[in-house]
Amino acid sequence: MPGSDPAKTHAAILAANLVQSGMVIGLGTGSTATIMIKRLGERVATEGLVFAGVPTSDASAELGRSFGIKILELDQVDVLDLNIDGADEVDPNYQMIKGRGGALLREKIVATAARRRIFIVGEDKHVERLGERFPVPVEASPFGVVHTAHALAKLGCTPVIRPAENGTGPYITDGGNQIIDCRFANGIDDPQALDIAMKQIPGVFETGLFLNLASAVIIGHNDRAELIEVSPA
Ligand code: 5RP
């Protein structure tokens, strides 16, 4: 399947090819997940693959439906067999930052409901230290969002309330929340401690730190993809 980014495409296709009939699959969000969902749609059409998808965003639900994938709400299933999603940064211990696409709360809830979680990334997502390239997105209550941002700043970051893509007002998530992007000038010293500290702030619903969640990571390169098994802690 052609894609504008060969590394993402190789990773996405390898993951989609792991799906088997009868499974319940978490459908991630973002450009890599989009390629994966398209490939699943292709398999539905050409191989008669039959499975159900639990989407992590309205966009992924719409895309899945457009490809003839059966879409279920998370609460219609007990457990997912597999969740497949992208990531923004992956460190040497397979800890991750996600949420550039603004779907981090649903992404984390769906990932946590899955027996196995595969994250699909192009090789450019590798970092030595989380936070060295991207801010940590934090999904927060719109009520008092400026106060929540000030509280986050006390943890050593520069918080920015994410604007809407069209520039009118703040970005609003599918769940009606806002995103505060927290940039750490020198990356993050202790992601685990930061995650705990952020979640203690009233108004913070979830962070984009995806720690100890990867069962496996598929890293795409220009000419291939490699699947790395990870033992979640
Ligand atoms: C959305 C996400 C995405 O998975 C992440 O931003 C990666 O996106 P892409 O595949 O477009 O690089 O976390 O909230």
mmCIF file of C-alpha atoms and ligand atoms in Angstrom:
data_model
loop_
_atom_site.group_PDB
_atom_site.id
_atom_site.type_symbol
_atom_site.label_atom_id
_atom_site.label_comp_id
_atom_site.label_asym_id
_atom_site.label_seq_id
_atom_site.Cartn_x
_atom_site.Cartn_y
_atom_site.Cartn_z
ATOM 1 C CA MET A 1 0.000 0.000 0.000
ATOM 2 C CA PRO A 2 1.537 3.332 -0.993
ATOM 3 C CA GLY A 3 2.167 5.868 1.768
ATOM 4 C CA SER A 4 3.944 9.202 1.884
ATOM 5 C CA ASP A 5 6.156 8.009 4.749
ATOM 6 C CA PRO A 6 7.667 4.588 4.001
ATOM 7 C CA ALA A 7 8.834 3.985 7.600
ATOM 8 C CA LYS A 8 5.361 4.596 9.026
ATOM 9 C CA THR A 9 3.809 2.570 6.233
ATOM 10 C CA HIS A 10 6.018 -0.495 6.836
ATOM 11 C CA ALA A 11 5.281 -0.392 10.586
ATOM 12 C CA ALA A 12 1.534 0.074 10.078
ATOM 13 C CA ILE A 13 1.210 -2.734 7.549
ATOM 14 C CA LEU A 14 3.177 -5.226 9.640
ATOM 15 C CA ALA A 15 0.847 -4.503 12.574
ATOM 16 C CA ALA A 16 -2.337 -4.734 10.498
ATOM 17 C CA ASN A 17 -1.195 -8.086 9.131
ATOM 18 C CA LEU A 18 -1.102 -9.499 12.691
ATOM 19 C CA VAL A 19 -4.864 -9.088 13.084
ATOM 20 C CA GLN A 20 -6.873 -12.321 12.828
ATOM 21 C CA SER A 21 -10.573 -12.967 12.314
ATOM 22 C CA GLY A 22 -12.587 -12.969 15.523
ATOM 23 C CA MET A 23 -10.368 -10.466 17.311
ATOM 24 C CA VAL A 24 -11.387 -7.219 18.995
ATOM 25 C CA ILE A 25 -8.807 -4.579 18.068
ATOM 26 C CA GLY A 26 -8.127 -1.125 19.517
ATOM 27 C CA LEU A 27 -7.798 1.321 16.633
ATOM 28 C CA GLY A 28 -5.310 4.083 17.408
ATOM 29 C CA THR A 29 -5.264 7.656 16.173
ATOM 30 C CA GLY A 30 -2.848 9.590 13.964
ATOM 31 C CA SER A 31 -1.232 9.226 10.561
ATOM 32 C CA THR A 32 0.434 5.854 11.270
ATOM 33 C CA ALA A 33 -2.758 4.434 12.767
ATOM 34 C CA THR A 34 -4.626 5.725 9.712
ATOM 35 C CA ILE A 35 -2.390 3.667 7.403
ATOM 36 C CA MET A 36 -2.960 0.653 9.682
ATOM 37 C CA ILE A 37 -6.764 1.099 9.582
ATOM 38 C CA LYS A 38 -6.676 1.451 5.793
ATOM 39 C CA ARG A 39 -4.702 -1.788 5.509
ATOM 40 C CA LEU A 40 -7.236 -3.527 7.776
ATOM 41 C CA GLY A 41 -10.011 -2.259 5.503
ATOM 42 C CA GLU A 42 -8.139 -3.672 2.531
ATOM 43 C CA ARG A 43 -7.917 -7.056 4.299
ATOM 44 C CA VAL A 44 -11.656 -6.944 5.091
ATOM 45 C CA ALA A 45 -12.385 -6.368 1.399
ATOM 46 C CA THR A 46 -9.898 -8.792 -0.140
ATOM 47 C CA GLU A 47 -9.474 -11.575 2.445
ATOM 48 C CA GLY A 48 -12.830 -11.557 4.201
ATOM 49 C CA LEU A 49 -11.137 -10.662 7.504
ATOM 50 C CA VAL A 50 -13.860 -10.292 10.154
ATOM 51 C CA PHE A 51 -13.044 -8.448 13.353
ATOM 52 C CA ALA A 52 -14.357 -5.612 15.525
ATOM 53 C CA GLY A 53 -12.559 -2.324 16.146
ATOM 54 C CA VAL A 54 -12.739 -0.136 19.228
ATOM 55 C CA PRO A 55 -11.663 3.338 18.089
ATOM 56 C CA THR A 56 -9.628 5.793 20.168
ATOM 57 C CA SER A 57 -11.116 8.833 18.427
ATOM 58 C CA ASP A 58 -14.098 9.928 16.392
ATOM 59 C CA ALA A 59 -11.779 10.226 13.367
ATOM 60 C CA SER A 60 -10.637 6.601 13.664
ATOM 61 C CA ALA A 61 -14.242 5.443 14.149
ATOM 62 C CA GLU A 62 -15.285 7.242 10.974
ATOM 63 C CA LEU A 63 -12.318 5.899 9.035
ATOM 64 C CA GLY A 64 -12.961 2.345 10.239
ATOM 65 C CA ARG A 65 -16.636 2.497 9.292
ATOM 66 C CA SER A 66 -15.720 3.859 5.851
ATOM 67 C CA PHE A 67 -13.654 0.694 5.307
ATOM 68 C CA GLY A 68 -16.410 -1.678 6.397
ATOM 69 C CA ILE A 69 -14.852 -2.410 9.793
ATOM 70 C CA LYS A 70 -17.354 -3.262 12.531
ATOM 71 C CA ILE A 71 -17.006 -0.524 15.170
ATOM 72 C CA LEU A 72 -17.831 -1.129 18.842
ATOM 73 C CA GLU A 73 -17.869 1.178 21.864
ATOM 74 C CA LEU A 74 -15.304 0.269 24.500
ATOM 75 C CA ASP A 75 -18.002 -0.598 27.022
ATOM 76 C CA GLN A 76 -19.532 -3.116 24.615
ATOM 77 C CA VAL A 77 -16.504 -5.396 25.109
ATOM 78 C CA ASP A 78 -14.865 -6.908 28.191
ATOM 79 C CA VAL A 79 -11.337 -7.005 26.882
ATOM 80 C CA LEU A 80 -9.549 -6.204 23.648
ATOM 81 C CA ASP A 81 -7.277 -8.814 22.097
ATOM 82 C CA LEU A 82 -4.884 -6.230 20.721
ATOM 83 C CA ASN A 83 -4.490 -2.452 20.640
ATOM 84 C CA ILE A 84 -2.493 -0.858 17.811
ATOM 85 C CA ASP A 85 -1.541 2.809 18.062
ATOM 86 C CA GLY A 86 1.179 5.265 17.107
ATOM 87 C CA ALA A 87 3.461 7.312 19.362
ATOM 88 C CA ASP A 88 5.352 10.604 19.284
ATOM 89 C CA GLU A 89 8.501 9.611 21.159
ATOM 90 C CA VAL A 90 9.891 6.198 22.155
ATOM 91 C CA ASP A 91 12.865 5.987 24.501
ATOM 92 C CA PRO A 92 15.398 3.111 24.805
ATOM 93 C CA ASN A 93 13.196 1.454 27.468
ATOM 94 C CA TYR A 94 10.111 1.711 25.217
ATOM 95 C CA GLN A 95 8.515 4.360 27.383
ATOM 96 C CA MET A 96 6.572 6.799 25.248
ATOM 97 C CA ILE A 97 4.970 10.178 24.761
ATOM 98 C CA LYS A 98 1.653 10.230 22.895
ATOM 99 C CA GLY A 99 -1.112 12.728 22.293
ATOM 100 C CA ARG A 100 0.069 15.065 19.569
ATOM 101 C CA GLY A 101 -3.152 14.089 17.826
ATOM 102 C CA GLY A 102 -5.140 15.113 20.888
ATOM 103 C CA ALA A 103 -6.616 11.674 21.617
ATOM 104 C CA LEU A 104 -4.452 10.670 24.589
ATOM 105 C CA LEU A 105 -7.174 10.087 27.188
ATOM 106 C CA ARG A 106 -9.177 7.704 25.006
ATOM 107 C CA GLU A 107 -5.947 6.180 23.708
ATOM 108 C CA LYS A 108 -4.782 5.356 27.217
ATOM 109 C CA ILE A 109 -8.162 3.992 28.328
ATOM 110 C CA VAL A 110 -8.430 1.742 25.267
ATOM 111 C CA ALA A 111 -4.785 0.608 25.478
ATOM 112 C CA THR A 112 -5.211 -0.324 29.118
ATOM 113 C CA ALA A 113 -8.250 -2.468 28.261
ATOM 114 C CA ALA A 114 -6.201 -4.586 25.839
ATOM 115 C CA ARG A 115 -4.369 -7.843 26.558
ATOM 116 C CA ARG A 116 -1.601 -6.844 24.152
ATOM 117 C CA ARG A 117 -0.505 -3.409 22.998
ATOM 118 C CA ILE A 118 1.573 -2.770 19.904
ATOM 119 C CA PHE A 119 2.885 0.719 19.158
ATOM 120 C CA ILE A 120 3.815 1.507 15.566
ATOM 121 C CA VAL A 121 6.362 4.196 14.790
ATOM 122 C CA GLY A 122 8.785 5.333 12.143
ATOM 123 C CA GLU A 123 12.421 5.156 13.241
ATOM 124 C CA ASP A 124 12.495 8.949 13.619
ATOM 125 C CA LYS A 125 10.373 8.613 16.796
ATOM 126 C CA HIS A 126 13.327 7.205 18.743
ATOM 127 C CA VAL A 127 14.682 9.535 21.442
ATOM 128 C CA GLU A 128 17.319 9.041 24.112
ATOM 129 C CA ARG A 129 15.266 10.945 26.666
ATOM 130 C CA LEU A 130 11.501 11.527 26.725
ATOM 131 C CA GLY A 131 10.549 15.125 26.182
ATOM 132 C CA GLU A 132 13.665 15.977 24.186
ATOM 133 C CA ARG A 133 11.614 16.689 21.043
ATOM 134 C CA PHE A 134 7.982 16.988 22.025
ATOM 135 C CA PRO A 135 6.082 18.452 24.962
ATOM 136 C CA VAL A 136 4.020 16.135 27.153
ATOM 137 C CA PRO A 137 0.353 16.677 26.257
ATOM 138 C CA VAL A 138 -1.941 16.753 29.271
ATOM 139 C CA GLU A 139 -5.716 16.381 28.847
ATOM 140 C CA ALA A 140 -7.412 18.747 31.264
ATOM 141 C CA SER A 141 -10.771 20.075 32.316
ATOM 142 C CA PRO A 142 -11.758 23.253 30.419
ATOM 143 C CA PHE A 143 -12.927 24.620 33.767
ATOM 144 C CA GLY A 144 -9.954 26.375 35.350
ATOM 145 C CA VAL A 145 -7.582 25.332 32.583
ATOM 146 C CA VAL A 146 -5.326 28.371 33.136
ATOM 147 C CA HIS A 147 -4.997 27.491 36.828
ATOM 148 C CA THR A 148 -4.202 23.898 35.886
ATOM 149 C CA ALA A 149 -1.523 25.163 33.481
ATOM 150 C CA HIS A 150 0.026 27.277 36.256
ATOM 151 C CA ALA A 151 0.125 24.251 38.541
ATOM 152 C CA LEU A 152 1.813 22.206 35.792
ATOM 153 C CA ALA A 153 4.429 24.962 35.339
ATOM 154 C CA LYS A 154 5.504 24.391 38.951
ATOM 155 C CA LEU A 155 6.687 20.924 37.858
ATOM 156 C CA GLY A 156 9.369 22.584 35.735
ATOM 157 C CA CYS A 157 7.739 22.838 32.330
ATOM 158 C CA THR A 158 6.501 25.590 30.057
ATOM 159 C CA PRO A 159 2.809 24.857 29.524
ATOM 160 C CA VAL A 160 0.918 25.986 26.438
ATOM 161 C CA ILE A 161 -2.842 25.589 26.142
ATOM 162 C CA ARG A 162 -3.189 24.006 22.713
ATOM 163 C CA PRO A 163 -5.038 26.224 20.199
ATOM 164 C CA ALA A 164 -7.585 24.830 17.746
ATOM 165 C CA GLU A 165 -6.116 23.942 14.363
ATOM 166 C CA ASN A 166 -8.200 26.669 12.694
ATOM 167 C CA GLY A 167 -6.901 29.204 15.199
ATOM 168 C CA THR A 168 -10.283 30.009 16.720
ATOM 169 C CA GLY A 169 -10.222 29.272 20.421
ATOM 170 C CA PRO A 170 -8.680 26.285 22.175
ATOM 171 C CA TYR A 171 -8.328 22.747 20.838
ATOM 172 C CA ILE A 172 -11.212 20.633 22.140
ATOM 173 C CA THR A 173 -10.834 16.861 22.397
ATOM 174 C CA ASP A 174 -13.493 14.337 21.375
ATOM 175 C CA GLY A 175 -14.428 14.156 25.062
ATOM 176 C CA GLY A 176 -14.867 17.952 25.326
ATOM 177 C CA ASN A 177 -11.617 18.563 27.215
ATOM 178 C CA GLN A 178 -8.577 20.747 26.494
ATOM 179 C CA ILE A 179 -4.913 19.915 25.989
ATOM 180 C CA ILE A 180 -2.031 21.591 27.799
ATOM 181 C CA ASP A 181 1.313 20.897 26.071
ATOM 182 C CA CYS A 182 4.082 20.843 28.694
ATOM 183 C CA ARG A 183 7.550 21.429 27.292
ATOM 184 C CA PHE A 184 10.586 20.461 29.358
ATOM 185 C CA ALA A 185 13.639 22.374 28.134
ATOM 186 C CA ASN A 186 16.086 19.519 28.781
ATOM 187 C CA GLY A 187 13.762 16.563 28.530
ATOM 188 C CA ILE A 188 12.284 14.646 31.453
ATOM 189 C CA ASP A 189 14.435 13.364 34.327
ATOM 190 C CA ASP A 190 11.970 10.890 35.847
ATOM 191 C CA PRO A 191 8.901 10.169 33.659
ATOM 192 C CA GLN A 192 7.247 7.966 36.307
ATOM 193 C CA ALA A 193 7.494 10.607 39.030
ATOM 194 C CA LEU A 194 6.335 13.297 36.606
ATOM 195 C CA ASP A 195 3.298 11.261 35.577
ATOM 196 C CA ILE A 196 2.286 10.793 39.214
ATOM 197 C CA ALA A 197 2.853 14.467 40.052
ATOM 198 C CA MET A 198 0.865 15.700 37.047
ATOM 199 C CA LYS A 199 -2.078 13.467 37.871
ATOM 200 C CA GLN A 200 -2.232 14.830 41.401
ATOM 201 C CA ILE A 201 -3.171 18.265 40.036
ATOM 202 C CA PRO A 202 -6.944 18.834 40.127
ATOM 203 C CA GLY A 203 -8.188 19.354 36.577
ATOM 204 C CA VAL A 204 -5.689 16.926 35.017
ATOM 205 C CA PHE A 205 -7.530 13.972 33.519
ATOM 206 C CA GLU A 206 -4.594 12.151 31.908
ATOM 207 C CA THR A 207 -1.059 12.642 30.686
ATOM 208 C CA GLY A 208 0.573 11.680 27.407
ATOM 209 C CA LEU A 209 3.238 9.686 29.243
ATOM 210 C CA PHE A 210 2.604 6.079 28.186
ATOM 211 C CA LEU A 211 4.793 4.194 30.639
ATOM 212 C CA ASN A 212 5.139 0.409 30.903
ATOM 213 C CA LEU A 213 2.338 -0.020 28.400
ATOM 214 C CA ALA A 214 4.082 -1.439 25.343
ATOM 215 C CA SER A 215 3.819 -5.191 24.828
ATOM 216 C CA ALA A 216 5.681 -4.704 21.570
ATOM 217 C CA VAL A 217 6.911 -1.865 19.391
ATOM 218 C CA ILE A 218 7.088 -2.033 15.606
ATOM 219 C CA ILE A 219 9.754 0.288 14.250
ATOM 220 C CA GLY A 220 9.465 1.140 10.601
ATOM 221 C CA HIS A 221 12.468 1.857 8.403
ATOM 222 C CA ASN A 222 12.618 2.939 4.784
ATOM 223 C CA ASP A 223 12.681 -0.632 3.499
ATOM 224 C CA ARG A 224 11.248 -2.802 6.320
ATOM 225 C CA ALA A 225 9.762 -2.960 9.758
ATOM 226 C CA GLU A 226 11.003 -4.764 12.872
ATOM 227 C CA LEU A 227 8.841 -6.041 15.702
ATOM 228 C CA ILE A 228 10.457 -5.749 19.124
ATOM 229 C CA GLU A 229 8.832 -7.654 21.968
ATOM 230 C CA VAL A 230 8.811 -5.662 25.211
ATOM 231 C CA SER A 231 7.904 -6.999 28.633
ATOM 232 C CA PRO A 232 5.561 -4.526 30.291
ATOM 233 C CA ALA A 233 6.505 -3.984 33.945
HETATM 234 C C1 5RP B 1 -2.580 10.856 18.780
HETATM 235 C C2 5RP B 1 -1.302 10.141 19.012
HETATM 236 C C3 5RP B 1 -0.609 9.609 17.810
HETATM 237 O O1 5RP B 1 -0.571 8.223 17.902
HETATM 238 C C4 5RP B 1 0.779 10.165 17.770
HETATM 239 O O2 5RP B 1 0.673 11.571 17.748
HETATM 240 C C5 5RP B 1 1.537 9.683 16.537
HETATM 241 O O3 5RP B 1 0.967 10.251 15.391
HETATM 242 P P1 5RP B 1 1.526 9.974 13.942
HETATM 243 O O4 5RP B 1 1.307 8.533 13.675
HETATM 244 O O5 5RP B 1 0.690 10.866 13.068
HETATM 245 O O6 5RP B 1 2.991 10.350 13.912
HETATM 246 O O7 5RP B 1 -0.837 9.960 20.094
HETATM 247 O O8 5RP B 1 -3.094 11.373 19.984
#
